[in-house]
mmCIF file of C-alpha atoms in Angstrom:
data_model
loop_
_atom_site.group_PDB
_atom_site.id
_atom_site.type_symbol
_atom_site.label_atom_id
_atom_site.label_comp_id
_atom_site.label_asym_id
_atom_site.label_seq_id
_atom_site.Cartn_x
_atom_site.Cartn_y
_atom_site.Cartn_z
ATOM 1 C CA UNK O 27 0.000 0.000 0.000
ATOM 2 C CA UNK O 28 1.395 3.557 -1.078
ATOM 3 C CA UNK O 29 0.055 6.954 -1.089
ATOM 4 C CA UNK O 30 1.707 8.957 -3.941
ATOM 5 C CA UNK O 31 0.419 12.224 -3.579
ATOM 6 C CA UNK O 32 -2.419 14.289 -1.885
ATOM 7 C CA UNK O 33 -3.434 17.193 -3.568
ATOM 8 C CA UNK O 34 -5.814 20.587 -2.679
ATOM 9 C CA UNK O 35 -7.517 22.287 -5.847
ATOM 10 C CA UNK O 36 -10.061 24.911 -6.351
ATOM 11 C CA UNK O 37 -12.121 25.696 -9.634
ATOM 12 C CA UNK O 38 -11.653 28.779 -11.462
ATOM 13 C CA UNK O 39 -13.521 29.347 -13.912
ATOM 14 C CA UNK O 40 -14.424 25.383 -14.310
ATOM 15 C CA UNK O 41 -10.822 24.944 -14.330
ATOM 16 C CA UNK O 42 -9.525 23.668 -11.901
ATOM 17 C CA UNK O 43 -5.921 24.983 -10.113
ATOM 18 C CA UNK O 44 -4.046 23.563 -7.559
ATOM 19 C CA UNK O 45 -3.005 25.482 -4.741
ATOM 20 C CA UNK O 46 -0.872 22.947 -2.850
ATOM 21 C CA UNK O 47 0.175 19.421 -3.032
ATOM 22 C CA UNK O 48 2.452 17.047 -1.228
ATOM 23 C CA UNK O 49 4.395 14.179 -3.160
ATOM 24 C CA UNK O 50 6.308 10.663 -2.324
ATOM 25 C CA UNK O 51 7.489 9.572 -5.595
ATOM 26 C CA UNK O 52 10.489 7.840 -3.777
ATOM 27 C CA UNK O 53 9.612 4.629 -5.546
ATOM 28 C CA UNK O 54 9.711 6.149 -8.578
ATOM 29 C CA UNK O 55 13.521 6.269 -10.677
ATOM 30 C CA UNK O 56 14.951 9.897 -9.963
ATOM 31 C CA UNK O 57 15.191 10.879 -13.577
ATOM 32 C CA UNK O 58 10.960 9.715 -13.848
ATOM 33 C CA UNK O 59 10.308 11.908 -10.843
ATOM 34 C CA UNK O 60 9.224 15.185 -12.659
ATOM 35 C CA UNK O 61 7.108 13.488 -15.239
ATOM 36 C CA UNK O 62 5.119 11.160 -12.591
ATOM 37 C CA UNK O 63 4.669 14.279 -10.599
ATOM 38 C CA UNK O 64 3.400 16.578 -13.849
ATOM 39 C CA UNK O 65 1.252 14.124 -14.620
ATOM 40 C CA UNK O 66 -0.465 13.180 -11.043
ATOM 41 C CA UNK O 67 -0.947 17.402 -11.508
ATOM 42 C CA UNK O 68 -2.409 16.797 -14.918
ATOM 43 C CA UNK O 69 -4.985 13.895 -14.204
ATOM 44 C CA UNK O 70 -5.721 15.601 -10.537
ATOM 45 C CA UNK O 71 -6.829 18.537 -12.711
ATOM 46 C CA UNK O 72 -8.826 16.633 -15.169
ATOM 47 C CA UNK O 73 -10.208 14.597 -12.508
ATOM 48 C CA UNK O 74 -11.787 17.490 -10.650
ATOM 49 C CA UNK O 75 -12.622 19.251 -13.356
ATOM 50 C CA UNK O 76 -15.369 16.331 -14.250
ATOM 51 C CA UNK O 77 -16.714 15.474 -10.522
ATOM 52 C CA UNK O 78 -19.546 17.417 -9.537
ATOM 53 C CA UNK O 79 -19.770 19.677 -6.258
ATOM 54 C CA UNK O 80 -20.534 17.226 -3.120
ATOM 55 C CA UNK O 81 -19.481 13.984 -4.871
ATOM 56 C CA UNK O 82 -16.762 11.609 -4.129
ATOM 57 C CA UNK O 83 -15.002 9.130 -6.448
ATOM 58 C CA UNK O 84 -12.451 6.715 -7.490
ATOM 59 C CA UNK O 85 -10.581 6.312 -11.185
ATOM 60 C CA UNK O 86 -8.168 3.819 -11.810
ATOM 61 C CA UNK O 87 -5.581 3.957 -13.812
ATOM 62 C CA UNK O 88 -3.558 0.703 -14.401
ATOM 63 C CA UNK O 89 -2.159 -0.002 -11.214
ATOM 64 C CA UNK O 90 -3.007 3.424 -9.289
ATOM 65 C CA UNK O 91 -6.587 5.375 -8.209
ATOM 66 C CA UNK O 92 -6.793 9.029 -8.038
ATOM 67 C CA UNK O 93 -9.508 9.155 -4.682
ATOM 68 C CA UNK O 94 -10.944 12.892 -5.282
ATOM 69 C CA UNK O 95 -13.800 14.626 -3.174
ATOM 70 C CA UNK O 96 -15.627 17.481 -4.239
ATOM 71 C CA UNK O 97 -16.464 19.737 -1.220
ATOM 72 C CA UNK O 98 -19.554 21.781 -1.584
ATOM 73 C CA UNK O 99 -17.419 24.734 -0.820
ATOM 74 C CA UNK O 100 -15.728 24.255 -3.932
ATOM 75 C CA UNK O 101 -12.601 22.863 -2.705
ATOM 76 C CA UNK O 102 -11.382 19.608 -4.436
ATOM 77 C CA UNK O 103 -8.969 17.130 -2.653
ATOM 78 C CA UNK O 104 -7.521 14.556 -4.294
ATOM 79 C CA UNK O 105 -5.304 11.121 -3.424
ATOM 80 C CA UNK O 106 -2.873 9.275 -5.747
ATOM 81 C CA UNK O 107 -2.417 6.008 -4.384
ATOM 82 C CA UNK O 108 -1.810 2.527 -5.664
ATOM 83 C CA UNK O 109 -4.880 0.276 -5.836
ATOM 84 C CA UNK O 110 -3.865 -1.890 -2.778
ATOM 85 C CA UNK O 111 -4.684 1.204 -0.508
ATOM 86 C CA UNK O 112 -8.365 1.260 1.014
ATOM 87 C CA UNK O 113 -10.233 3.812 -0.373
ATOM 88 C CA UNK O 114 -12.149 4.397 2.761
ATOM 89 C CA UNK O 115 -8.997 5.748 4.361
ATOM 90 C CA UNK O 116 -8.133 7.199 1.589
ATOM 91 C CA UNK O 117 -11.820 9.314 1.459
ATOM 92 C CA UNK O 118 -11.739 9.816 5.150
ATOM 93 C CA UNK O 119 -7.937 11.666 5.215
ATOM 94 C CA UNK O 120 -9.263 13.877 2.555
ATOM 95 C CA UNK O 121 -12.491 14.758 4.775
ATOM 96 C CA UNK O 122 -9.812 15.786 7.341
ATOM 97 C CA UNK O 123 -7.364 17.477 5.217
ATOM 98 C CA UNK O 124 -10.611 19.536 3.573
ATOM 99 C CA UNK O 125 -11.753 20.687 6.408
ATOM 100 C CA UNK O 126 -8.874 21.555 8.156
ATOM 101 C CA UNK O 127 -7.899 23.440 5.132
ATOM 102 C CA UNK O 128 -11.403 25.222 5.503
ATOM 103 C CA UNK O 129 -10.667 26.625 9.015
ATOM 104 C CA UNK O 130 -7.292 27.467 8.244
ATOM 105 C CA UNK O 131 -7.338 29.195 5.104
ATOM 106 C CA UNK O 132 -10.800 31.460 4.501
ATOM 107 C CA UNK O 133 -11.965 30.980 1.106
ATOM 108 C CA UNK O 134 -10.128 34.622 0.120
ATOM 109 C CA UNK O 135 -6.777 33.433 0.796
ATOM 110 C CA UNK O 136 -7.026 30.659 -2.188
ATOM 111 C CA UNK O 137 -4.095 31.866 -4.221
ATOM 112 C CA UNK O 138 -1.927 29.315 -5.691
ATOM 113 C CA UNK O 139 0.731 28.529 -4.829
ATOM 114 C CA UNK O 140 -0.439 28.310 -0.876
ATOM 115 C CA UNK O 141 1.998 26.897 1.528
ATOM 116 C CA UNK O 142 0.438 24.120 3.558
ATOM 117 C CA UNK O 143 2.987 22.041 5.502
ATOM 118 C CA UNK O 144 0.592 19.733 7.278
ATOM 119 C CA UNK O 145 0.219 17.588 3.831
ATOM 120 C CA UNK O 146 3.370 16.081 3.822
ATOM 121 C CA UNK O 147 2.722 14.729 7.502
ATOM 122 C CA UNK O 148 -0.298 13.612 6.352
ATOM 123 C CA UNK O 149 1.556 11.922 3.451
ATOM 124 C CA UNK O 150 4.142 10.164 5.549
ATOM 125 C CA UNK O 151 1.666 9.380 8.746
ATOM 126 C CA UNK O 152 -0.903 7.408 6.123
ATOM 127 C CA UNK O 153 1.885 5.465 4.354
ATOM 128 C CA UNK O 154 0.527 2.767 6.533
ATOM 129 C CA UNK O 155 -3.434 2.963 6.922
ATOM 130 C CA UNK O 156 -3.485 0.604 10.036
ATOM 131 C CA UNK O 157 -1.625 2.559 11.987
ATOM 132 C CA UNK O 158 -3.001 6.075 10.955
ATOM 133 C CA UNK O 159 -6.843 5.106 11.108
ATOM 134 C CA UNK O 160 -8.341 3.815 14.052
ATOM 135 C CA UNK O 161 -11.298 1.856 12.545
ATOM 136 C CA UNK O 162 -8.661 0.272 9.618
ATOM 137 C CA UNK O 163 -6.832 -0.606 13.142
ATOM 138 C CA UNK O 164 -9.271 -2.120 14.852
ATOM 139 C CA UNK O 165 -10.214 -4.294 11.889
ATOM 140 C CA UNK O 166 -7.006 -5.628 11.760
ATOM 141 C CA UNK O 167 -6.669 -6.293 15.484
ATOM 142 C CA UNK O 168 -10.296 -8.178 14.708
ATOM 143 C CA UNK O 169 -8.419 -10.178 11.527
ATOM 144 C CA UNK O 170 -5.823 -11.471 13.673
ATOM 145 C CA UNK O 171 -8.210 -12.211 16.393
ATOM 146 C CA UNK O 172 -10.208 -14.378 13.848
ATOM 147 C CA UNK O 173 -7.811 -16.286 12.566
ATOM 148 C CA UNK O 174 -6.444 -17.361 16.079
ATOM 149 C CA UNK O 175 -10.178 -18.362 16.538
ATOM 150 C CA UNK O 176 -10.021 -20.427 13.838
ATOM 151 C CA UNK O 177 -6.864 -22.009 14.341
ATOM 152 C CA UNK O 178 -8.179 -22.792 17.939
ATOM 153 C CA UNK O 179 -11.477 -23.814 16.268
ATOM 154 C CA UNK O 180 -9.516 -26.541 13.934
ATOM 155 C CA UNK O 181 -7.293 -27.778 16.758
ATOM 156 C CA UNK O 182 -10.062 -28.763 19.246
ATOM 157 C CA UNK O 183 -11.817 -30.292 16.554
ATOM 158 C CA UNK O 184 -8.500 -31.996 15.406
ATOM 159 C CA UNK O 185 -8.131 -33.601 18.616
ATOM 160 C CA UNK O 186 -11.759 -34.555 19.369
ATOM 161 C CA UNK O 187 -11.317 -36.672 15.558
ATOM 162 C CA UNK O 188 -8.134 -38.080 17.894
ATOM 163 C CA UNK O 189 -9.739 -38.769 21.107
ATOM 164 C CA UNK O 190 -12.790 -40.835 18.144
ATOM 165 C CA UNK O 191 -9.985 -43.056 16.682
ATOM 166 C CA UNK O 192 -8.899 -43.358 20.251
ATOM 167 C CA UNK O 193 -12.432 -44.621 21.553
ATOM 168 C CA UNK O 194 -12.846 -46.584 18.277
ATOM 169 C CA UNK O 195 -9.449 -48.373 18.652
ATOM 170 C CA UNK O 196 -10.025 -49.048 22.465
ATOM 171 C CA UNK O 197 -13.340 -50.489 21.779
ATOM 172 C CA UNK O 198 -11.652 -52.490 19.165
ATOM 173 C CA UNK O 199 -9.075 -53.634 21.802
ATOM 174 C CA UNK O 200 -12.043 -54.384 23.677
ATOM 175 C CA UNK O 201 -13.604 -56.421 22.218
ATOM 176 C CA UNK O 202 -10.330 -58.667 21.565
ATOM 177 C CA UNK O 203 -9.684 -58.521 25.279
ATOM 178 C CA UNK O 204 -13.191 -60.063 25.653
ATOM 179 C CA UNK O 205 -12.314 -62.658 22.527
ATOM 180 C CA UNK O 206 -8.789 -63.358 24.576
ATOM 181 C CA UNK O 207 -10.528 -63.757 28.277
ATOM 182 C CA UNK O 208 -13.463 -66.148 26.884
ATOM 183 C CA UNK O 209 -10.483 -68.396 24.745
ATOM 184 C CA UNK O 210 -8.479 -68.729 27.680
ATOM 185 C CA UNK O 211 -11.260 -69.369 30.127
ATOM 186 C CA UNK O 212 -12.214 -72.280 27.727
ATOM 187 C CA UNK O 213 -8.711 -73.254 27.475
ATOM 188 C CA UNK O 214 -8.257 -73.160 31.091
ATOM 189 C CA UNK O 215 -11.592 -75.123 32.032
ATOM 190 C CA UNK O 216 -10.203 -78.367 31.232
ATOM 191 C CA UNK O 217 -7.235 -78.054 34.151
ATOM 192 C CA UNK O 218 -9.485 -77.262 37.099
ATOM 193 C CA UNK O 219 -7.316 -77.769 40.430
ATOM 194 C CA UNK O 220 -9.897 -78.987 43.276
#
C-alpha cells in the first residue's frame, strides 16, 4: 500500500488549479520523478474538473486510483495512491485534510501557490493505513483475532477426531480382550485344580 500524492484544488472558472500538493514519488527512478509528478498534476486537474460539487469518487488507472472529493465549498482534494490502498482511508484523510484546510485558510486566501505544511505529515503518517486510522486498526486487530479463533477452532476439533480413533481403537481392543478372556477361560476349564 502507497500513497503517492495528496493534492488541494479549487475551480476557477471550471478549471480547476491547484493550490498545494504534497508528493512521495520515492519509488519512482529519480530521472521519472518530474514526469510522474506533472502528470499526477495533470490527471488531478482533469479529474476534478469532471466530478460534480458534493461527490466523491475513485478512477483507476492501471495499477493506481486518483480518490478525489468534491467539497460543496468548492474545494477539491484529491489522493494518488496505488490500488492496494483502502479507499475508505483514503476518502476519510481527505475529509480531514478539507476541512482543516477550511478553518485554516478562509476561502479569500485561495491563491496558488499556498503553503500548507501539514500535507506532507499527512503523506508520511498514512503510508501505513493501520496505523493512521483507528477503525482500519481495529479491523485488523479483529483479523488477527479471527484467525487465532479459527486455528483454535480446527485444533479442538482436530483432537476430538483423535480422542474418536482413540475410543474406536479401544473399543476395538475391547472387544479382543473379551475374545482373549473367553479363549483362555475355555482353554483353562479343562485343568481345574480342586
Amino acid at each position: 500500500m502507497k500513497l503517492f500524492s495528496i493534492l488541494i484544488l479549487r475551480k476557477n472558472a471550471n478549471k480547476a488549479q491547484i493550490l498545494t500538493s504534497a508528493f512521495d514519488l520515492s519509488s519512482f527512478g529519480y530521472f521519472q520523478r518530474g514526469s510522474v509528478q506533472e502528470f499526477m498534476n495533470f490527471t488531478a486537474a482533469t479529474i476534478c474538473d469532471r466530478t460534480p460539487t458534493g461527490q466523491r469518487q475513485s478512477v483507476e488507472s492501471e495499477n493506481n486510483v486518483a480518490h478525489v472529493y468534491a467539497h460543496p465549498q468548492g474545494l477539491y482534494g484529491v489522493i494518488m495512491s496505488d490500488k492496494e490502498y483502502p479507499s475508505r482511508v483514503a476518502f476519510s484523510l481527505l475529509n480531514k485534510i478539507l476541512d482543516e484546510f477550511l478553518v485554516k485558510f478562509p476561502q479569500d486566501k485561495w491563491n496558488p501557490p499556498m503553503t500548507y505544511p501539514e500535507l506532507q505529515n499527512y503523506l508520511s503518517k498514512y503510508q501505513d493505513p493501520k496505523q493512521a486510522d483507528s477503525i482500519m486498526r481495529v479491523q485488523n486487530e479483529l483479523d488477527e483475532t479471527t484467525a487465532i479463533l479459527h486455528k483454535t477452532i480446527e485444533s479442538v476439533l482436530e483432537r476430538g477426531e483423535k480422542l474418536d480413533s482413540l475410543v474406536d481403537r479401544s473399543e476395538a481392543l475391547s472387544s479382543q480382550s473379551k475374545m482373549f478372556y473367553k479363549t483362555a477361560k475355555k482353554t483353562n476349564s479343562c485343568c481345574v485344580v480342586m
